[in-house]
Amino acid sequence: MTTDPRLTLFCLAHAGGSAHPYIRLAADLPDHVTVVPLELPGHGTRVREPLLHGLTALTEEAVRQIGERRHEPYAIFGHSFGSLLGYEAARVLTAQGTPPQLLLVSGRNGPTEPLSHRPFHHLPDDGFVQGLQRIGGLPEALLAEPELLKFYLPAIRADLRVVETYSHARGPRLTVPVAAFAGRKDVLTDASSMAAWSRITTGVFDLTLVSGGHFFLQEPEFRAALGGRLTRFAATVGRIPAARGAVTRAVAE
């Protein structure tokens, strides 16, 4: 029996986030999945590069990084801001005739839903940080390091501006399956708002609730749920696991 191609999972982080958290995902995912975290300019290992401002530029960058891999089986996963960016990238890739086989989203209302909080990206740093704390939008580790937090604020602000000024553009719905994940204690979204992701596709939709607040990616329950969802997806398309889960990086070359 021949082995079908592996599935590449492109991952997009939350506002201001980097590719690093996704590197640790590979060990918990099915053997046939290769994790490729997408690193945006001004973030993580590309922190010295100028930030991109605006959804169009960010979407183009995500599509560029996916590049030639779009002609192989692939899926897109995004968390919070990354969900929005992943969705918009999927729309572009679909229009180009190379849609993902699966879109996975977490920690953000469906794109047709109103913003879950009052915008604050325009506030001075003190007010901006207070706003982030109010919505649970900062990892605890970052709050404990004021100087490090100050360093990351420009990237967080730029990404959050995209989220807070986003307006869903009308267009064809996706046709691929969409899998959504939500933290039971997430103050930024809830099951009803996450279920709104079903409106952007004609494909199968499912929602999984997991333990944790907004930043639940390291929770064992989420990792198990994500791995299970990818395994079920592989079964529906007849893909056969071929090797250990792997991780590579997609950055500017």
PDB file of C-alpha atoms in Angstrom:
ATOM      1  CA  MET A   1       0.000   0.000   0.000  1.00  0.00           C
ATOM      2  CA  THR A   2       1.407   3.398  -0.923  1.00  0.00           C
ATOM      3  CA  THR A   3       1.760   6.200   1.558  1.00  0.00           C
ATOM      4  CA  ASP A   4      -0.103   9.433   0.894  1.00  0.00           C
ATOM      5  CA  PRO A   5       1.713  12.772   1.271  1.00  0.00           C
ATOM      6  CA  ARG A   6       2.244  14.166   4.720  1.00  0.00           C
ATOM      7  CA  LEU A   7       0.089  17.041   5.897  1.00  0.00           C
ATOM      8  CA  THR A   8       1.852  20.359   6.501  1.00  0.00           C
ATOM      9  CA  LEU A   9       0.300  22.406   9.311  1.00  0.00           C
ATOM     10  CA  PHE A  10       1.041  26.135   8.994  1.00  0.00           C
ATOM     11  CA  CYS A  11       0.628  27.922  12.330  1.00  0.00           C
ATOM     12  CA  LEU A  12      -0.037  31.599  13.079  1.00  0.00           C
ATOM     13  CA  ALA A  13       0.378  33.118  16.537  1.00  0.00           C
ATOM     14  CA  HIS A  14      -1.692  35.515  18.633  1.00  0.00           C
ATOM     15  CA  ALA A  15      -1.172  39.301  18.506  1.00  0.00           C
ATOM     16  CA  GLY A  16       2.494  40.081  19.106  1.00  0.00           C
ATOM     17  CA  GLY A  17       3.301  36.375  19.349  1.00  0.00           C
ATOM     18  CA  SER A  18       6.075  34.386  17.725  1.00  0.00           C
ATOM     19  CA  ALA A  19       6.487  31.010  16.076  1.00  0.00           C
ATOM     20  CA  HIS A  20       8.242  29.528  19.117  1.00  0.00           C
ATOM     21  CA  PRO A  21       5.228  28.024  20.987  1.00  0.00           C
ATOM     22  CA  TYR A  22       4.305  25.973  17.934  1.00  0.00           C
ATOM     23  CA  ILE A  23       7.696  24.299  17.732  1.00  0.00           C
ATOM     24  CA  ARG A  24       6.774  22.271  20.811  1.00  0.00           C
ATOM     25  CA  LEU A  25       3.512  21.108  19.253  1.00  0.00           C
ATOM     26  CA  ALA A  26       5.063  18.565  16.914  1.00  0.00           C
ATOM     27  CA  ALA A  27       5.701  15.925  19.584  1.00  0.00           C
ATOM     28  CA  ASP A  28       1.997  15.828  20.483  1.00  0.00           C
ATOM     29  CA  LEU A  29       0.615  15.670  16.948  1.00  0.00           C
ATOM     30  CA  PRO A  30       0.014  12.690  14.639  1.00  0.00           C
ATOM     31  CA  ASP A  31       3.025  11.227  12.872  1.00  0.00           C
ATOM     32  CA  HIS A  32       1.977  12.428   9.429  1.00  0.00           C
ATOM     33  CA  VAL A  33       1.840  16.127  10.421  1.00  0.00           C
ATOM     34  CA  THR A  34       4.738  18.511   9.816  1.00  0.00           C
ATOM     35  CA  VAL A  35       4.406  21.732  11.816  1.00  0.00           C
ATOM     36  CA  VAL A  36       5.531  24.903  10.040  1.00  0.00           C
ATOM     37  CA  PRO A  37       5.202  28.007  12.254  1.00  0.00           C
ATOM     38  CA  LEU A  38       4.940  31.224  10.253  1.00  0.00           C
ATOM     39  CA  GLU A  39       7.053  34.068  11.653  1.00  0.00           C
ATOM     40  CA  LEU A  40       5.863  37.576  10.791  1.00  0.00           C
ATOM     41  CA  PRO A  41       8.242  40.543  10.361  1.00  0.00           C
ATOM     42  CA  GLY A  42       8.866  42.316  13.660  1.00  0.00           C
ATOM     43  CA  HIS A  43       8.061  39.164  15.647  1.00  0.00           C
ATOM     44  CA  GLY A  44      10.195  36.426  17.199  1.00  0.00           C
ATOM     45  CA  THR A  45      13.290  35.621  15.159  1.00  0.00           C
ATOM     46  CA  ARG A  46      12.399  38.454  12.754  1.00  0.00           C
ATOM     47  CA  VAL A  47      12.109  41.061  15.487  1.00  0.00           C
ATOM     48  CA  ARG A  48      14.648  43.390  13.841  1.00  0.00           C
ATOM     49  CA  GLU A  49      12.571  43.648  10.672  1.00  0.00           C
ATOM     50  CA  PRO A  50       9.971  46.419  10.277  1.00  0.00           C
ATOM     51  CA  LEU A  51       6.462  45.510  11.380  1.00  0.00           C
ATOM     52  CA  LEU A  52       3.793  45.095   8.740  1.00  0.00           C
ATOM     53  CA  HIS A  53       0.759  47.307   9.243  1.00  0.00           C
ATOM     54  CA  GLY A  54      -2.630  46.363   7.877  1.00  0.00           C
ATOM     55  CA  LEU A  55      -4.453  43.150   7.089  1.00  0.00           C
ATOM     56  CA  THR A  56      -3.604  43.138   3.385  1.00  0.00           C
ATOM     57  CA  ALA A  57       0.161  43.259   3.944  1.00  0.00           C
ATOM     58  CA  LEU A  58      -0.005  40.612   6.669  1.00  0.00           C
ATOM     59  CA  THR A  59      -2.158  38.313   4.545  1.00  0.00           C
ATOM     60  CA  GLU A  60       0.202  38.662   1.597  1.00  0.00           C
ATOM     61  CA  GLU A  61       3.130  37.774   3.868  1.00  0.00           C
ATOM     62  CA  ALA A  62       1.379  34.655   5.182  1.00  0.00           C
ATOM     63  CA  VAL A  63       0.511  33.540   1.653  1.00  0.00           C
ATOM     64  CA  ARG A  64       4.086  34.212   0.524  1.00  0.00           C
ATOM     65  CA  GLN A  65       5.508  32.045   3.299  1.00  0.00           C
ATOM     66  CA  ILE A  66       3.170  29.189   2.481  1.00  0.00           C
ATOM     67  CA  GLY A  67       4.536  29.538  -1.049  1.00  0.00           C
ATOM     68  CA  GLU A  68       5.104  26.422  -3.096  1.00  0.00           C
ATOM     69  CA  ARG A  69       3.962  24.179  -0.240  1.00  0.00           C
ATOM     70  CA  ARG A  70       0.409  25.109  -1.178  1.00  0.00           C
ATOM     71  CA  HIS A  71       0.595  22.493  -3.934  1.00  0.00           C
ATOM     72  CA  GLU A  72       0.956  19.749  -1.323  1.00  0.00           C
ATOM     73  CA  PRO A  73      -1.647  18.724   1.289  1.00  0.00           C
ATOM     74  CA  TYR A  74      -1.718  21.425   3.957  1.00  0.00           C
ATOM     75  CA  ALA A  75      -3.821  22.917   6.728  1.00  0.00           C
ATOM     76  CA  ILE A  76      -3.746  26.293   8.481  1.00  0.00           C
ATOM     77  CA  PHE A  77      -4.040  26.784  12.233  1.00  0.00           C
ATOM     78  CA  GLY A  78      -4.250  30.170  13.925  1.00  0.00           C
ATOM     79  CA  HIS A  79      -4.817  31.318  17.484  1.00  0.00           C
ATOM     80  CA  SER A  80      -6.707  34.550  18.271  1.00  0.00           C
ATOM     81  CA  PHE A  81      -5.266  37.165  15.865  1.00  0.00           C
ATOM     82  CA  GLY A  82      -3.700  34.234  14.033  1.00  0.00           C
ATOM     83  CA  SER A  83      -7.171  32.786  13.403  1.00  0.00           C
ATOM     84  CA  LEU A  84      -8.221  35.936  11.606  1.00  0.00           C
ATOM     85  CA  LEU A  85      -5.031  36.054   9.565  1.00  0.00           C
ATOM     86  CA  GLY A  86      -5.245  32.354   8.769  1.00  0.00           C
ATOM     87  CA  TYR A  87      -8.809  32.755   7.550  1.00  0.00           C
ATOM     88  CA  GLU A  88      -7.934  35.676   5.286  1.00  0.00           C
ATOM     89  CA  ALA A  89      -4.942  33.768   3.915  1.00  0.00           C
ATOM     90  CA  ALA A  90      -7.224  30.792   3.237  1.00  0.00           C
ATOM     91  CA  ARG A  91      -9.569  33.067   1.277  1.00  0.00           C
ATOM     92  CA  VAL A  92      -6.709  34.288  -0.915  1.00  0.00           C
ATOM     93  CA  LEU A  93      -5.297  30.802  -1.412  1.00  0.00           C
ATOM     94  CA  THR A  94      -8.743  29.485  -2.299  1.00  0.00           C
ATOM     95  CA  ALA A  95      -9.204  32.241  -4.875  1.00  0.00           C
ATOM     96  CA  GLN A  96      -5.838  31.231  -6.350  1.00  0.00           C
ATOM     97  CA  GLY A  97      -7.019  27.654  -6.715  1.00  0.00           C
ATOM     98  CA  THR A  98      -4.893  26.176  -3.909  1.00  0.00           C
ATOM     99  CA  PRO A  99      -7.123  26.052  -0.818  1.00  0.00           C
ATOM    100  CA  PRO A 100      -6.024  24.402   2.420  1.00  0.00           C
ATOM    101  CA  GLN A 101      -7.474  20.982   3.146  1.00  0.00           C
ATOM    102  CA  LEU A 102      -8.491  22.119   6.638  1.00  0.00           C
ATOM    103  CA  LEU A 103      -8.711  25.406   8.569  1.00  0.00           C
ATOM    104  CA  LEU A 104      -8.275  25.288  12.352  1.00  0.00           C
ATOM    105  CA  VAL A 105      -9.038  28.330  14.491  1.00  0.00           C
ATOM    106  CA  SER A 106      -8.998  29.090  18.206  1.00  0.00           C
ATOM    107  CA  GLY A 107      -9.572  31.858  20.709  1.00  0.00           C
ATOM    108  CA  ARG A 108     -11.405  34.342  18.490  1.00  0.00           C
ATOM    109  CA  ASN A 109     -14.998  35.104  17.545  1.00  0.00           C
ATOM    110  CA  GLY A 110     -16.052  34.154  14.042  1.00  0.00           C
ATOM    111  CA  PRO A 111     -15.074  36.880  11.539  1.00  0.00           C
ATOM    112  CA  THR A 112     -18.692  37.876  10.930  1.00  0.00           C
ATOM    113  CA  GLU A 113     -19.206  38.500  14.658  1.00  0.00           C
ATOM    114  CA  PRO A 114     -18.732  41.921  16.313  1.00  0.00           C
ATOM    115  CA  LEU A 115     -15.579  42.646  18.307  1.00  0.00           C
ATOM    116  CA  SER A 116     -15.784  41.168  21.800  1.00  0.00           C
ATOM    117  CA  HIS A 117     -14.376  44.256  23.546  1.00  0.00           C
ATOM    118  CA  ARG A 118     -14.121  48.034  23.233  1.00  0.00           C
ATOM    119  CA  PRO A 119     -11.105  49.020  21.049  1.00  0.00           C
ATOM    120  CA  PHE A 120      -8.040  50.299  22.890  1.00  0.00           C
ATOM    121  CA  HIS A 121      -5.146  49.908  20.422  1.00  0.00           C
ATOM    122  CA  HIS A 122      -4.942  53.717  20.166  1.00  0.00           C
ATOM    123  CA  LEU A 123      -4.383  54.337  23.902  1.00  0.00           C
ATOM    124  CA  PRO A 124      -1.027  55.347  25.445  1.00  0.00           C
ATOM    125  CA  ASP A 125       1.092  52.473  26.740  1.00  0.00           C
ATOM    126  CA  ASP A 126      -0.324  52.476  30.286  1.00  0.00           C
ATOM    127  CA  GLY A 127      -3.914  52.389  29.077  1.00  0.00           C
ATOM    128  CA  PHE A 128      -3.025  49.898  26.382  1.00  0.00           C
ATOM    129  CA  VAL A 129      -1.492  47.482  28.889  1.00  0.00           C
ATOM    130  CA  GLN A 130      -4.498  47.892  31.179  1.00  0.00           C
ATOM    131  CA  GLY A 131      -6.747  47.033  28.265  1.00  0.00           C
ATOM    132  CA  LEU A 132      -4.725  43.911  27.528  1.00  0.00           C
ATOM    133  CA  GLN A 133      -4.938  42.853  31.170  1.00  0.00           C
ATOM    134  CA  ARG A 134      -8.669  43.475  31.236  1.00  0.00           C
ATOM    135  CA  ILE A 135      -9.327  41.115  28.336  1.00  0.00           C
ATOM    136  CA  GLY A 136      -6.779  38.528  29.429  1.00  0.00           C
ATOM    137  CA  GLY A 137      -4.715  39.267  26.337  1.00  0.00           C
ATOM    138  CA  LEU A 138      -1.268  38.998  27.924  1.00  0.00           C
ATOM    139  CA  PRO A 139       0.584  35.842  28.953  1.00  0.00           C
ATOM    140  CA  GLU A 140       1.396  35.897  32.681  1.00  0.00           C
ATOM    141  CA  ALA A 141       5.102  35.421  31.962  1.00  0.00           C
ATOM    142  CA  LEU A 142       5.175  38.658  29.972  1.00  0.00           C
ATOM    143  CA  LEU A 143       3.362  40.609  32.688  1.00  0.00           C
ATOM    144  CA  ALA A 144       6.071  39.598  35.144  1.00  0.00           C
ATOM    145  CA  GLU A 145       8.793  41.223  32.998  1.00  0.00           C
ATOM    146  CA  PRO A 146       8.007  44.973  32.522  1.00  0.00           C
ATOM    147  CA  GLU A 147      11.028  45.686  30.295  1.00  0.00           C
ATOM    148  CA  LEU A 148      10.304  42.682  28.105  1.00  0.00           C
ATOM    149  CA  LEU A 149       6.666  43.714  27.883  1.00  0.00           C
ATOM    150  CA  LYS A 150       7.673  47.206  26.757  1.00  0.00           C
ATOM    151  CA  PHE A 151       9.825  45.643  24.044  1.00  0.00           C
ATOM    152  CA  TYR A 152       6.902  43.621  22.675  1.00  0.00           C
ATOM    153  CA  LEU A 153       4.226  46.336  22.882  1.00  0.00           C
ATOM    154  CA  PRO A 154       4.731  47.737  19.344  1.00  0.00           C
ATOM    155  CA  ALA A 155       4.103  44.329  17.762  1.00  0.00           C
ATOM    156  CA  ILE A 156       1.130  43.622  20.010  1.00  0.00           C
ATOM    157  CA  ARG A 157      -0.349  47.043  19.251  1.00  0.00           C
ATOM    158  CA  ALA A 158       0.119  46.687  15.482  1.00  0.00           C
ATOM    159  CA  ASP A 159      -1.567  43.282  15.430  1.00  0.00           C
ATOM    160  CA  LEU A 160      -4.354  44.336  17.763  1.00  0.00           C
ATOM    161  CA  ARG A 161      -5.091  47.329  15.558  1.00  0.00           C
ATOM    162  CA  VAL A 162      -5.776  44.882  12.723  1.00  0.00           C
ATOM    163  CA  VAL A 163      -8.145  42.920  14.951  1.00  0.00           C
ATOM    164  CA  GLU A 164      -9.976  45.978  16.276  1.00  0.00           C
ATOM    165  CA  THR A 165     -10.431  47.639  12.872  1.00  0.00           C
ATOM    166  CA  TYR A 166     -11.329  44.451  11.004  1.00  0.00           C
ATOM    167  CA  SER A 167     -14.436  44.422   8.853  1.00  0.00           C
ATOM    168  CA  HIS A 168     -15.437  41.206   7.146  1.00  0.00           C
ATOM    169  CA  ALA A 169     -15.455  41.650   3.373  1.00  0.00           C
ATOM    170  CA  ARG A 170     -18.224  39.862   1.554  1.00  0.00           C
ATOM    171  CA  GLY A 171     -17.188  37.106  -0.795  1.00  0.00           C
ATOM    172  CA  PRO A 172     -17.508  33.397  -1.516  1.00  0.00           C
ATOM    173  CA  ARG A 173     -17.537  31.124   1.502  1.00  0.00           C
ATOM    174  CA  LEU A 174     -14.775  28.607   1.985  1.00  0.00           C
ATOM    175  CA  THR A 175     -15.598  25.029   1.058  1.00  0.00           C
ATOM    176  CA  VAL A 176     -13.120  23.292   3.377  1.00  0.00           C
ATOM    177  CA  PRO A 177     -13.742  21.814   6.836  1.00  0.00           C
ATOM    178  CA  VAL A 178     -13.279  24.252   9.722  1.00  0.00           C
ATOM    179  CA  ALA A 179     -12.379  23.075  13.234  1.00  0.00           C
ATOM    180  CA  ALA A 180     -12.642  25.550  16.116  1.00  0.00           C
ATOM    181  CA  PHE A 181     -11.274  25.394  19.669  1.00  0.00           C
ATOM    182  CA  ALA A 182     -12.247  27.561  22.644  1.00  0.00           C
ATOM    183  CA  GLY A 183     -11.005  27.807  26.221  1.00  0.00           C
ATOM    184  CA  ARG A 184     -13.782  27.331  28.765  1.00  0.00           C
ATOM    185  CA  LYS A 185     -12.503  30.334  30.771  1.00  0.00           C
ATOM    186  CA  ASP A 186     -11.604  32.581  27.829  1.00  0.00           C
ATOM    187  CA  VAL A 187     -13.059  36.060  28.430  1.00  0.00           C
ATOM    188  CA  LEU A 188     -12.527  37.063  24.790  1.00  0.00           C
ATOM    189  CA  THR A 189     -14.901  34.548  23.276  1.00  0.00           C
ATOM    190  CA  ASP A 190     -17.397  31.814  24.115  1.00  0.00           C
ATOM    191  CA  ALA A 191     -18.934  28.760  22.498  1.00  0.00           C
ATOM    192  CA  SER A 192     -21.655  30.748  20.728  1.00  0.00           C
ATOM    193  CA  SER A 193     -19.237  33.267  19.227  1.00  0.00           C
ATOM    194  CA  MET A 194     -16.807  30.531  18.208  1.00  0.00           C
ATOM    195  CA  ALA A 195     -19.656  28.624  16.564  1.00  0.00           C
ATOM    196  CA  ALA A 196     -20.054  31.607  14.228  1.00  0.00           C
ATOM    197  CA  TRP A 197     -17.047  30.289  12.321  1.00  0.00           C
ATOM    198  CA  SER A 198     -19.492  27.826  10.758  1.00  0.00           C
ATOM    199  CA  ARG A 199     -20.884  30.705   8.677  1.00  0.00           C
ATOM    200  CA  ILE A 200     -17.715  31.171   6.634  1.00  0.00           C
ATOM    201  CA  THR A 201     -17.668  27.698   5.072  1.00  0.00           C
ATOM    202  CA  THR A 202     -19.932  25.282   3.274  1.00  0.00           C
ATOM    203  CA  GLY A 203     -17.775  22.470   4.615  1.00  0.00           C
ATOM    204  CA  VAL A 204     -18.051  20.513   7.846  1.00  0.00           C
ATOM    205  CA  PHE A 205     -17.687  22.537  11.054  1.00  0.00           C
ATOM    206  CA  ASP A 206     -16.951  21.340  14.577  1.00  0.00           C
ATOM    207  CA  LEU A 207     -16.204  23.084  17.865  1.00  0.00           C
ATOM    208  CA  THR A 208     -14.203  21.700  20.789  1.00  0.00           C
ATOM    209  CA  LEU A 209     -14.118  23.271  24.267  1.00  0.00           C
ATOM    210  CA  VAL A 210     -10.914  22.785  26.255  1.00  0.00           C
ATOM    211  CA  SER A 211      -9.619  23.750  29.684  1.00  0.00           C
ATOM    212  CA  GLY A 212      -7.908  27.095  30.175  1.00  0.00           C
ATOM    213  CA  GLY A 213      -8.414  30.775  29.450  1.00  0.00           C
ATOM    214  CA  HIS A 214      -7.278  32.623  26.350  1.00  0.00           C
ATOM    215  CA  PHE A 215      -3.780  31.132  26.206  1.00  0.00           C
ATOM    216  CA  PHE A 216      -4.555  27.433  26.286  1.00  0.00           C
ATOM    217  CA  LEU A 217      -2.183  26.167  23.594  1.00  0.00           C
ATOM    218  CA  GLN A 218       0.076  24.467  26.137  1.00  0.00           C
ATOM    219  CA  GLU A 219      -2.810  22.751  27.912  1.00  0.00           C
ATOM    220  CA  PRO A 220      -2.623  18.939  27.563  1.00  0.00           C
ATOM    221  CA  GLU A 221      -6.354  18.792  26.843  1.00  0.00           C
ATOM    222  CA  PHE A 222      -5.992  21.135  23.865  1.00  0.00           C
ATOM    223  CA  ARG A 223      -2.978  19.312  22.481  1.00  0.00           C
ATOM    224  CA  ALA A 224      -4.815  16.014  22.704  1.00  0.00           C
ATOM    225  CA  ALA A 225      -7.891  17.538  21.057  1.00  0.00           C
ATOM    226  CA  LEU A 226      -5.858  19.036  18.221  1.00  0.00           C
ATOM    227  CA  GLY A 227      -4.038  15.780  17.627  1.00  0.00           C
ATOM    228  CA  GLY A 228      -7.308  13.883  17.659  1.00  0.00           C
ATOM    229  CA  ARG A 229      -8.886  16.272  15.179  1.00  0.00           C
ATOM    230  CA  LEU A 230      -5.974  15.919  12.765  1.00  0.00           C
ATOM    231  CA  THR A 231      -6.099  12.135  13.089  1.00  0.00           C
ATOM    232  CA  ARG A 232      -9.824  12.102  12.286  1.00  0.00           C
ATOM    233  CA  PHE A 233      -9.224  14.377   9.325  1.00  0.00           C
ATOM    234  CA  ALA A 234      -6.492  12.085   8.010  1.00  0.00           C
ATOM    235  CA  ALA A 235      -8.860   9.124   8.246  1.00  0.00           C
ATOM    236  CA  THR A 236     -11.496  10.891   6.155  1.00  0.00           C
ATOM    237  CA  VAL A 237      -9.064  11.459   3.301  1.00  0.00           C
ATOM    238  CA  GLY A 238      -7.246   8.144   3.612  1.00  0.00           C
ATOM    239  CA  ARG A 239      -3.891   9.581   4.593  1.00  0.00           C
ATOM    240  CA  ILE A 240      -1.494   7.074   6.153  1.00  0.00           C
ATOM    241  CA  PRO A 241       0.963   8.149   8.871  1.00  0.00           C
ATOM    242  CA  ALA A 242       4.493   7.707   7.554  1.00  0.00           C
ATOM    243  CA  ALA A 243       7.008   9.250   9.955  1.00  0.00           C
ATOM    244  CA  ARG A 244       7.494  10.910  13.289  1.00  0.00           C
ATOM    245  CA  GLY A 245       5.863  14.308  13.740  1.00  0.00           C
ATOM    246  CA  ALA A 246       8.283  16.963  12.548  1.00  0.00           C
ATOM    247  CA  VAL A 247       8.709  20.693  12.719  1.00  0.00           C
ATOM    248  CA  THR A 248      10.238  23.086  10.235  1.00  0.00           C
ATOM    249  CA  ARG A 249      10.197  26.844   9.968  1.00  0.00           C
ATOM    250  CA  ALA A 250       8.831  29.142   7.293  1.00  0.00           C
ATOM    251  CA  VAL A 251      10.583  32.496   7.380  1.00  0.00           C
ATOM    252  CA  ALA A 252      11.869  35.025   4.875  1.00  0.00           C
ATOM    253  CA  GLU A 253      14.456  33.476   2.593  1.00  0.00           C
TER     254      GLU A 253
END
